[in-house]
Short mmCIF file of C-alpha atoms and ligand atoms in Angstrom, two decimals:
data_model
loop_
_atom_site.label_atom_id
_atom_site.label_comp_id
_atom_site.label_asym_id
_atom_site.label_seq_id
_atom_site.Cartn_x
_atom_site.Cartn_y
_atom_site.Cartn_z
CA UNK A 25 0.00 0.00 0.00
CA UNK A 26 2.98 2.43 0.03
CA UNK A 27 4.19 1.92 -3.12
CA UNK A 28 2.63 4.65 -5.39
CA UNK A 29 1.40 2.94 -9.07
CA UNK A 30 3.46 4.45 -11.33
CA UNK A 31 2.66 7.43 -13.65
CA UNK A 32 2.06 6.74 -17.22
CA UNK A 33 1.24 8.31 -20.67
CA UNK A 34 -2.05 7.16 -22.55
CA UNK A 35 -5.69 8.49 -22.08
CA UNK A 36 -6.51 8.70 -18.29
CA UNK A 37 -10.42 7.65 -18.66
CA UNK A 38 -11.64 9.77 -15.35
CA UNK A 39 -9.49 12.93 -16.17
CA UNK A 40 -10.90 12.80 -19.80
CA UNK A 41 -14.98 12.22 -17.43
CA UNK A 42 -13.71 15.28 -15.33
CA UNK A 43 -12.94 17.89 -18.52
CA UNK A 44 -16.10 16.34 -20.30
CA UNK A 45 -13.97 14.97 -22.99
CA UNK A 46 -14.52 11.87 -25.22
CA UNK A 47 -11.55 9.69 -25.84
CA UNK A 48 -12.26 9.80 -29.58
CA UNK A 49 -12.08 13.68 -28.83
CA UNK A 50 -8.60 13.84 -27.91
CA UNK A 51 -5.44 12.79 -30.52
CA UNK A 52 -2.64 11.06 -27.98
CA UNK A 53 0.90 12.26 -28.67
CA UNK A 54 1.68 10.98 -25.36
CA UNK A 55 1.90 7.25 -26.11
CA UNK A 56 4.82 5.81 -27.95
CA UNK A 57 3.37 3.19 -29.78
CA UNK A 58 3.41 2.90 -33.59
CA UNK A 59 1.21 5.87 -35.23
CA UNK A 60 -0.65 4.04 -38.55
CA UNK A 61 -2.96 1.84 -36.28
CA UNK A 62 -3.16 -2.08 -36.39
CA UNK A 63 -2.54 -3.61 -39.94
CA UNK A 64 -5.13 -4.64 -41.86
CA UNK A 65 -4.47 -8.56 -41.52
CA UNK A 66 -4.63 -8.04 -37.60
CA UNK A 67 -8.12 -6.66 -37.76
CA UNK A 68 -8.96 -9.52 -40.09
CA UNK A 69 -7.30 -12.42 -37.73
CA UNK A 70 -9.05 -10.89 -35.11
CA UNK A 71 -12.65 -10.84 -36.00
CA UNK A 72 -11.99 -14.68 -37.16
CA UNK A 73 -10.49 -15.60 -33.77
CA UNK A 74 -13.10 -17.94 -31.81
CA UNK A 75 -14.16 -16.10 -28.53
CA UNK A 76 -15.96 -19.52 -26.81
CA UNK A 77 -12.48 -21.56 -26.94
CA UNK A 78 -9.98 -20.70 -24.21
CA UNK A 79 -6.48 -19.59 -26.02
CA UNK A 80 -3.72 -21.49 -26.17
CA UNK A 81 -1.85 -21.73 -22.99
CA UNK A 82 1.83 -21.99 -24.15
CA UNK A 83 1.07 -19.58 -27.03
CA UNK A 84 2.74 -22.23 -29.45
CA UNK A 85 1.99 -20.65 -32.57
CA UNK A 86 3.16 -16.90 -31.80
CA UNK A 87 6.09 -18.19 -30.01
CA UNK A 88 7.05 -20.72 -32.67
CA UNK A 89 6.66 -17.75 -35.26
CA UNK A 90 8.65 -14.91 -32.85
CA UNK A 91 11.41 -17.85 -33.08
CA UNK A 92 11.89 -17.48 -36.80
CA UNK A 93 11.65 -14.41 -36.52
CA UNK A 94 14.34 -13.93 -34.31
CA UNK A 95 16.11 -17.04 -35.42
CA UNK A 96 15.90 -18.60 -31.38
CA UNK A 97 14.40 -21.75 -30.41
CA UNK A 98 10.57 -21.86 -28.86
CA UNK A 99 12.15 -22.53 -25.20
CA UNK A 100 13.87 -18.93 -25.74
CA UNK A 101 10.78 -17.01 -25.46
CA UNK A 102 8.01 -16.26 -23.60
CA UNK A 103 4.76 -14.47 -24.01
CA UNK A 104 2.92 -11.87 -21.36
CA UNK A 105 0.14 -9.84 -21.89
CA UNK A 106 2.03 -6.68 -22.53
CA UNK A 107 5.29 -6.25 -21.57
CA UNK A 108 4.42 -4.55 -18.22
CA UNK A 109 3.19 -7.84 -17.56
CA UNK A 110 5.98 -8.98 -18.23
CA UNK A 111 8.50 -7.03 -16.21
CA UNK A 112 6.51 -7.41 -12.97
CA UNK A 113 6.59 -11.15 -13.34
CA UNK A 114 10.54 -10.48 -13.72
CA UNK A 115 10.68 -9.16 -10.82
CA UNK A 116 8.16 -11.20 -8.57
CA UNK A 117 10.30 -14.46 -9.87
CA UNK A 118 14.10 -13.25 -9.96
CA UNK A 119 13.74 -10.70 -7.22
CA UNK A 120 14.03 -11.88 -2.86
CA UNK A 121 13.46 -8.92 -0.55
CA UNK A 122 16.32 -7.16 -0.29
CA UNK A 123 17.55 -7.80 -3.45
CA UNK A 124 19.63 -4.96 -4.98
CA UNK A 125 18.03 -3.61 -7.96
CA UNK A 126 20.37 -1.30 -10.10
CA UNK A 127 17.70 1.17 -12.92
CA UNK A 128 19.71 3.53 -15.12
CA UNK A 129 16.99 6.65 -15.13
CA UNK A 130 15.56 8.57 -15.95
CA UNK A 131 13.34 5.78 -17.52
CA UNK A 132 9.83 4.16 -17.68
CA UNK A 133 8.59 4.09 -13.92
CA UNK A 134 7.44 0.05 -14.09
CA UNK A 135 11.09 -1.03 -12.94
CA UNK A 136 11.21 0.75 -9.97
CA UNK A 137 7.58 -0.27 -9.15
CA UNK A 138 7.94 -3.57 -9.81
CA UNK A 139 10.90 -4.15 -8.20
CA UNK A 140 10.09 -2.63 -4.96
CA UNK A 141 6.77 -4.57 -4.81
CA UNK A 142 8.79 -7.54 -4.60
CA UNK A 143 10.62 -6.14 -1.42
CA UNK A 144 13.85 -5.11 -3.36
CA UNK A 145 16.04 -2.68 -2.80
CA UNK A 146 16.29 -0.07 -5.34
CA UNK A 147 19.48 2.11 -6.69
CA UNK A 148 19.37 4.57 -9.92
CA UNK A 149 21.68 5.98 -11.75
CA UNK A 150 20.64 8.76 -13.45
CA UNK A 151 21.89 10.58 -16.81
CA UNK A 152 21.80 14.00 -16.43
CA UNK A 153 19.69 16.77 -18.82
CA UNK A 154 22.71 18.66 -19.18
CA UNK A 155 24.58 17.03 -21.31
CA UNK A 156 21.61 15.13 -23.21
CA UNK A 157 21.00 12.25 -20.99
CA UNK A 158 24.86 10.88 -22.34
CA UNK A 159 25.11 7.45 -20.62
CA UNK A 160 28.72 7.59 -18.59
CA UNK A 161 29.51 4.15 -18.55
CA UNK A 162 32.60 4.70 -15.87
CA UNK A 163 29.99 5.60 -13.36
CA UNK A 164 27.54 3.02 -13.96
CA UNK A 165 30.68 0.53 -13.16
CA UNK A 166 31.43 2.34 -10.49
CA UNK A 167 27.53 1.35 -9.23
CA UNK A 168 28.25 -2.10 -9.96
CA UNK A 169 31.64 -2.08 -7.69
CA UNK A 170 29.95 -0.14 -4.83
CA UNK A 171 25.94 -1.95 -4.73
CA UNK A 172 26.59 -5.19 -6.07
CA UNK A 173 23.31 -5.34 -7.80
CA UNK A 174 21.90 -9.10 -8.85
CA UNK A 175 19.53 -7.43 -11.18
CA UNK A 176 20.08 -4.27 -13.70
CA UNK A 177 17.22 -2.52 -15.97
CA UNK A 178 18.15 -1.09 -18.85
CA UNK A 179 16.09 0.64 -21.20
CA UNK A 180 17.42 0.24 -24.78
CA UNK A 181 16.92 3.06 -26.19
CA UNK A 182 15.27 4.38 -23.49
CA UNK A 183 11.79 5.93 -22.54
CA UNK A 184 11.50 8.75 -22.20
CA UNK A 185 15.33 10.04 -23.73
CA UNK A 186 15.58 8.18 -26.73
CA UNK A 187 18.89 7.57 -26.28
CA UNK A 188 20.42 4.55 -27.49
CA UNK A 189 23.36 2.27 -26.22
CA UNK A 190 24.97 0.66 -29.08
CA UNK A 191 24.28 -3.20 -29.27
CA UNK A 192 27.79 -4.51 -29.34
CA UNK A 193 29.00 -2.15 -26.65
CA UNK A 194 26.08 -3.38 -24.39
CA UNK A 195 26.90 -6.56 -25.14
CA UNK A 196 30.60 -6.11 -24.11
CA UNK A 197 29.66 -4.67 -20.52
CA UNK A 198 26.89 -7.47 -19.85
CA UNK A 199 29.54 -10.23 -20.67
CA UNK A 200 32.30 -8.74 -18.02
CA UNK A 201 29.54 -9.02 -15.59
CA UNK A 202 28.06 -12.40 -15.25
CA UNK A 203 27.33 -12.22 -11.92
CA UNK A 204 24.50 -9.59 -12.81
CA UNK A 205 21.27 -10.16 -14.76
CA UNK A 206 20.80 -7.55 -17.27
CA UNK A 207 17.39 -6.90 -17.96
CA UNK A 208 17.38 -5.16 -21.67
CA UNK A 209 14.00 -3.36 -22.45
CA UNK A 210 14.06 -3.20 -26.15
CA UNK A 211 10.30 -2.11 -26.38
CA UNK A 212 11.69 0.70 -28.75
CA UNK A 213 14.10 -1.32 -30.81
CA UNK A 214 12.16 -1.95 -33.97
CA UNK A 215 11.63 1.94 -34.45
CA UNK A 216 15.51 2.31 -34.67
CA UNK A 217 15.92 1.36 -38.75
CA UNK A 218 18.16 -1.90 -39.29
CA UNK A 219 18.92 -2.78 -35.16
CA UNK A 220 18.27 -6.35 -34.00
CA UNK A 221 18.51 -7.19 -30.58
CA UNK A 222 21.10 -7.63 -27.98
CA UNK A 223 20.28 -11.26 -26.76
CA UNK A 224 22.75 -13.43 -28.05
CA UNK A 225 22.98 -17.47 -27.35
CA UNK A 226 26.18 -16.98 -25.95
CA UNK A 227 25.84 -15.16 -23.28
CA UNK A 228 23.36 -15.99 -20.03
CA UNK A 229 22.67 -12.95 -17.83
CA UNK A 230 20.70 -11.08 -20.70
CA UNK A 231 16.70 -11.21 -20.66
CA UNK A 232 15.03 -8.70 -23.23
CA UNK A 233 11.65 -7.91 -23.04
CA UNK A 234 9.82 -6.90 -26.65
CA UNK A 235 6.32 -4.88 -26.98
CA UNK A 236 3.82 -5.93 -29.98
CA UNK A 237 1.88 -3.41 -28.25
CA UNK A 238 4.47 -0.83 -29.59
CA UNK A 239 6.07 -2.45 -32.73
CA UNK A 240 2.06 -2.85 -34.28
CA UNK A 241 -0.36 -0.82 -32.48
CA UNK A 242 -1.34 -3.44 -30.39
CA UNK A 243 -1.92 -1.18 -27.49
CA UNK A 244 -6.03 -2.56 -26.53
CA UNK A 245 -4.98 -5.57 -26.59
CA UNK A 246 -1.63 -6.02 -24.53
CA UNK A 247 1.10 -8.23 -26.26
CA UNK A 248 4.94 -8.61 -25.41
CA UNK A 249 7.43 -11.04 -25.03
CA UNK A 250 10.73 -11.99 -23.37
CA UNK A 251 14.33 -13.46 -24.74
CA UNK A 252 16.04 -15.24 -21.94
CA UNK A 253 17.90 -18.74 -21.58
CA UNK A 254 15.60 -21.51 -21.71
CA UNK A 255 16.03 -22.10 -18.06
CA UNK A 256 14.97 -18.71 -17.16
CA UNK A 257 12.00 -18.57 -19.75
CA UNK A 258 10.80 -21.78 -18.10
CA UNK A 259 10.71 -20.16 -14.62
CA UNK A 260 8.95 -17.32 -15.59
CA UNK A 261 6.47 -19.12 -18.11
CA UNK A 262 5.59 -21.82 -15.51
CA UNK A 263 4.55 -19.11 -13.14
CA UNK A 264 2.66 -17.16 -15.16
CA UNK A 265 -1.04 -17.00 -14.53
CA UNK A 266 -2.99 -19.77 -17.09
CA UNK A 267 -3.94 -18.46 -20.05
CA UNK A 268 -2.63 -14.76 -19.40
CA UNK A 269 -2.62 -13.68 -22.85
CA UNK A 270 -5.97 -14.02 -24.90
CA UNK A 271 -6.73 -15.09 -27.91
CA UNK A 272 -7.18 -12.27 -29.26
CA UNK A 273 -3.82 -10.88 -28.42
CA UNK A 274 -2.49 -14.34 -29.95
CA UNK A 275 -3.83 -14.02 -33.04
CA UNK A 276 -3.03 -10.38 -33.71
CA UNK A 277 0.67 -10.97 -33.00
CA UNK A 278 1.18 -14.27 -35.29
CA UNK A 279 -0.89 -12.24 -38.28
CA UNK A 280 1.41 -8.82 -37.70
CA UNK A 281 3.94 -10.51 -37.89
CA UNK A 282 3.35 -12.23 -41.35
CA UNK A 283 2.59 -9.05 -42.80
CA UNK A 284 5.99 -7.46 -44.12
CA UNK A 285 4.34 -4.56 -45.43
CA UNK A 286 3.40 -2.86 -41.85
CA UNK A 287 7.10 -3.14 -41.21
CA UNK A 288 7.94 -1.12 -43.65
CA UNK A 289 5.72 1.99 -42.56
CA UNK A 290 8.11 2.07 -39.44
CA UNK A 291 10.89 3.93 -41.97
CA UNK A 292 8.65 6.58 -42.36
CA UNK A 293 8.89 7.65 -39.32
CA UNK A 294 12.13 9.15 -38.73
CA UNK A 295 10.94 12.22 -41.42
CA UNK A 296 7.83 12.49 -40.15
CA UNK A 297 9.79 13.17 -37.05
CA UNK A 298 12.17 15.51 -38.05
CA UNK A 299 9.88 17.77 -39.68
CA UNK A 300 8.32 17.73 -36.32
CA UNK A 301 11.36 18.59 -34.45
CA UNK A 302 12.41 21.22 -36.94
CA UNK A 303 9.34 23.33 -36.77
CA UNK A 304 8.99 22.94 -32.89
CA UNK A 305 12.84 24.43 -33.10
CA UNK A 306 11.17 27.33 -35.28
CA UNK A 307 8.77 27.85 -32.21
CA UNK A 308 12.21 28.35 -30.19
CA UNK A 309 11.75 25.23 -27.91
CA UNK A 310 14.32 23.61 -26.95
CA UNK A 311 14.26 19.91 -28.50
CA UNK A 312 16.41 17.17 -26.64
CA UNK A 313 17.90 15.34 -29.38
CA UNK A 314 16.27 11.46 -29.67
CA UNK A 315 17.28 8.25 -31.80
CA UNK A 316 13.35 7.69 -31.56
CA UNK A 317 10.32 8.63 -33.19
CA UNK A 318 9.29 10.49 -29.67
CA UNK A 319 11.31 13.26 -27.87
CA UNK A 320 11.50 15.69 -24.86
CA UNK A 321 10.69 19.00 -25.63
CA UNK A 322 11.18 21.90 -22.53
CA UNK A 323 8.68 24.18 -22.57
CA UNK A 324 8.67 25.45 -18.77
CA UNK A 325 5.63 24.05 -16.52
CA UNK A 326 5.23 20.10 -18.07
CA UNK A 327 1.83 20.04 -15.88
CA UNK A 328 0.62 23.22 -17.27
CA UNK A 329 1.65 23.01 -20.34
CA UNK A 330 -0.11 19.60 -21.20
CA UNK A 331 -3.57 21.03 -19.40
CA UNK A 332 -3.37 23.63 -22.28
CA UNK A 333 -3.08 21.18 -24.57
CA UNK A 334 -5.64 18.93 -23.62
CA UNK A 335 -8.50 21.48 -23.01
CA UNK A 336 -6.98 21.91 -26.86
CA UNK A 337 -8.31 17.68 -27.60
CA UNK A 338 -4.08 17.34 -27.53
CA UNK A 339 -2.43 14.99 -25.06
CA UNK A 340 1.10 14.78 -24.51
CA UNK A 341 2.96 13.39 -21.55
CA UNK A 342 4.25 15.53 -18.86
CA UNK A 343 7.48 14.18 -17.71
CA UNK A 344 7.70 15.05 -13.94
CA UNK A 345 7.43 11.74 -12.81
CA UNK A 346 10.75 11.15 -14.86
CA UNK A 347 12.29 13.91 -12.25
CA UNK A 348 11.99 16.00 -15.56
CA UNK A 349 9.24 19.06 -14.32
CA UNK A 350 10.08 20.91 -17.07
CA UNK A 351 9.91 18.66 -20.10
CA UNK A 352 7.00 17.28 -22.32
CA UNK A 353 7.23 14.06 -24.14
CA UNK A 354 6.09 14.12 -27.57
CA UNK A 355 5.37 10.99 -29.57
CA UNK A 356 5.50 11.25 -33.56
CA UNK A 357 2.19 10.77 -35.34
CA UNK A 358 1.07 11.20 -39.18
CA UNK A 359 2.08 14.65 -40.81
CA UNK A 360 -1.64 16.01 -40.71
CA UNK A 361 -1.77 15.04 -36.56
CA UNK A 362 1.54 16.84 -36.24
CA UNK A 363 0.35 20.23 -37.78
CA UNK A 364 -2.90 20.04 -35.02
CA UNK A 365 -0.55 19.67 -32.30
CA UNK A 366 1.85 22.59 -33.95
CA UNK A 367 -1.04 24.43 -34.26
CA UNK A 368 -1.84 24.04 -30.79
CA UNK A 369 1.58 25.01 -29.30
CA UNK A 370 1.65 27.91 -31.04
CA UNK A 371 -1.62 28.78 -29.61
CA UNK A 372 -0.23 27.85 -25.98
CA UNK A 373 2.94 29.80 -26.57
CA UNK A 374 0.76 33.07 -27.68
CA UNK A 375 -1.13 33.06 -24.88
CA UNK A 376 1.23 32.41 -22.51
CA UNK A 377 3.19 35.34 -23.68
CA UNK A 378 0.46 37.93 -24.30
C1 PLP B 13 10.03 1.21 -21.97
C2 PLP B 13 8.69 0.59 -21.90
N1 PLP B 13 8.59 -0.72 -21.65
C3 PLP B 13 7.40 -1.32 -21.58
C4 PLP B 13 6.23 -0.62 -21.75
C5 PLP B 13 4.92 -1.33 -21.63
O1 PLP B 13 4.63 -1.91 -22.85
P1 PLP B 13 3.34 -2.82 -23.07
O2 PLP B 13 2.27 -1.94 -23.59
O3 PLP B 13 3.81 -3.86 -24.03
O4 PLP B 13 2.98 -3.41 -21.74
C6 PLP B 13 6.27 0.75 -21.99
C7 PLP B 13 5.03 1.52 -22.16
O5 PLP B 13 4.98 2.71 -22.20
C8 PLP B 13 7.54 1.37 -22.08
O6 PLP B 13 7.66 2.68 -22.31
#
């Protein structure tokens, strides 16, 4: 009862009540999920999916088709119903109280959440605003020496910076540590053009944790996975509650995944983004630079500043639960969404100054 839930972007359903809002009303900058919508063949293998038959328990057909696509074996992977499912069942199954929990911040609040709620003990360290959120990797070993941590999240590239830690170099520092687990949250990964994924067969304190949520607009109807070792993938699959992701969910992820085209739709975004950047830098704001399709943007007062949006039908996501008061996070959508929310700044920014 004294751990606070942790703050999140996405439509909050009783703020939206309290302004007399519909959700349809308002277009969401502030979630990071892919912009075009779910792909055509996902609708279509969803209205065909049975609703009277239970799912499949061990998920054998998504996870047999995630291990082509990431060339593993079925034992390498397992399924959750989102991949905030899936990092709380991390840490309920790794994690004893007391545990030492190492987060490199700022980053998505689950971690720390999580990890307390199973009676850990938690340590940050945090990349600092002032020089772009650069990750100083001579610290973070410095952590390692002084904490001793049995568990480390990492968010590659990270929520809300965008910054990115090159694969191999990640690699490198998780194999001179194998007395830490490195938990890798690549939830972001596939909107980085041409990047694959830091698990690798050869080395067994890496678990990455995936989000079809993100990768296909998936975001109704929760779907991530997990890389580990098989022995580690068993642990956390036999725990998981029976038939925790729905059929639904199943179905959506085995058809998005056969459909190459969708994929392709994710290169777009990089100039939608910059356009989007570049204009916002015409508006004099100071843009934090990103390797993502979403960014942080200072613009003074997050709180107030996203309350003048959204009585606007604009949500973006204030970032002072990221220790970051003054920032907004803004999440790339289709050129003709980005000109209503440009619109809107301005409007913000006029009235603000008059
Ligand atoms: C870094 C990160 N990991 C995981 C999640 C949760 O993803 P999912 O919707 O798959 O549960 C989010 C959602 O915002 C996120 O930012």
């Amino acid at each position: 009862m004294n751990i606070p839930p942790a703050y999140h972007g996405a439509l909050d359903y009783a703020e939206l009540e309290r302004l007399g809002l519909a959700p349809e009303d308002v277009l969401d900058f502030s979630v990071n999920s892919h912009p075009f919508g779910p792909s055509p063949a996902v609708m279509r293998a969803v209205a065909a999916t049975p609703l009277e038959r239970y799912p499949d328990r061990q998920c054998l057909a998504l996870r047999r088709a995630l291990a082509k696509f990431h060339q593993l074996n079925i034992e390498q992977i397992c399924v959750g119903s989102g991949t905030a499912e899936l990092i709380n069942h991390l840490a309920r199954v790794y994690l004893k109280p007391g545990d030492v929990v190492l987060i490199i911040g700022p980053t998505f609040g689950e971690y720390e959440r999580a990890c307390r709620l199973a009676g850990a003990e938690v340590h940050f360290w945090q990349a600092d605003a002032h020089d772009n959120f650069e990750i100083h990797f001579s610290e973070i070993e410095d952590c390692f020496n002084k904490i001793h941590p049995r568990l480390v999240f990492i968010c590659n590239p990270n929520n809300p910076t965008g910054r990115f830690i090159p694969l191999n170099f990640l690699r490198s520092c998780i194999k001179s540590h194998p007395d830490i687990c490195f938990a890798v949250d690549e939830a972001y990964l596939s909107f980085i053009p041409g990047q694959n994924t830091v698990f690798s067969q050869e080395l067994h304190n890496v678990l990455v944790l995936r989000s079809m949520t993100k990768d296909y607009a998936l975001a109704g109807l929760r779907l991530g996975y997990v890389l580990a070792h098989a022995s580690l993938c068993l642990a956390l699959t036999e725990s998981l509650p029976p038939w925790n992701v729905n059929a639904l969910a199943q179905a959506a992820g085995l058809a998005a995944l056969h459909d190459p085209l969708y994929a392709q739709q994710w290169d777009l975004l990089p100039g939608f983004k910059n356009s989007l950047t570049a204009q916002l830098a015409d508006m004099d704001l100071f843009v934090f630079p990103s390797t993502l399709h979403f960014f942080l943007v200072r613009v003074g007062c997050g709180v107030v500043f996203r309350r003048e949006l959204l009585k606007q039908g604009i949500m973006v996501r204030d970032c002072a639960s990221f220790g970051l008061p003054d920032c907004i996070r803004i999440s790339t959508r289709l050129p003709v969404d980005n000109q209503r929310l440009l619109a809107a700044i301005q409007k913000v920014l006029i009235n603000r100054d008059s």
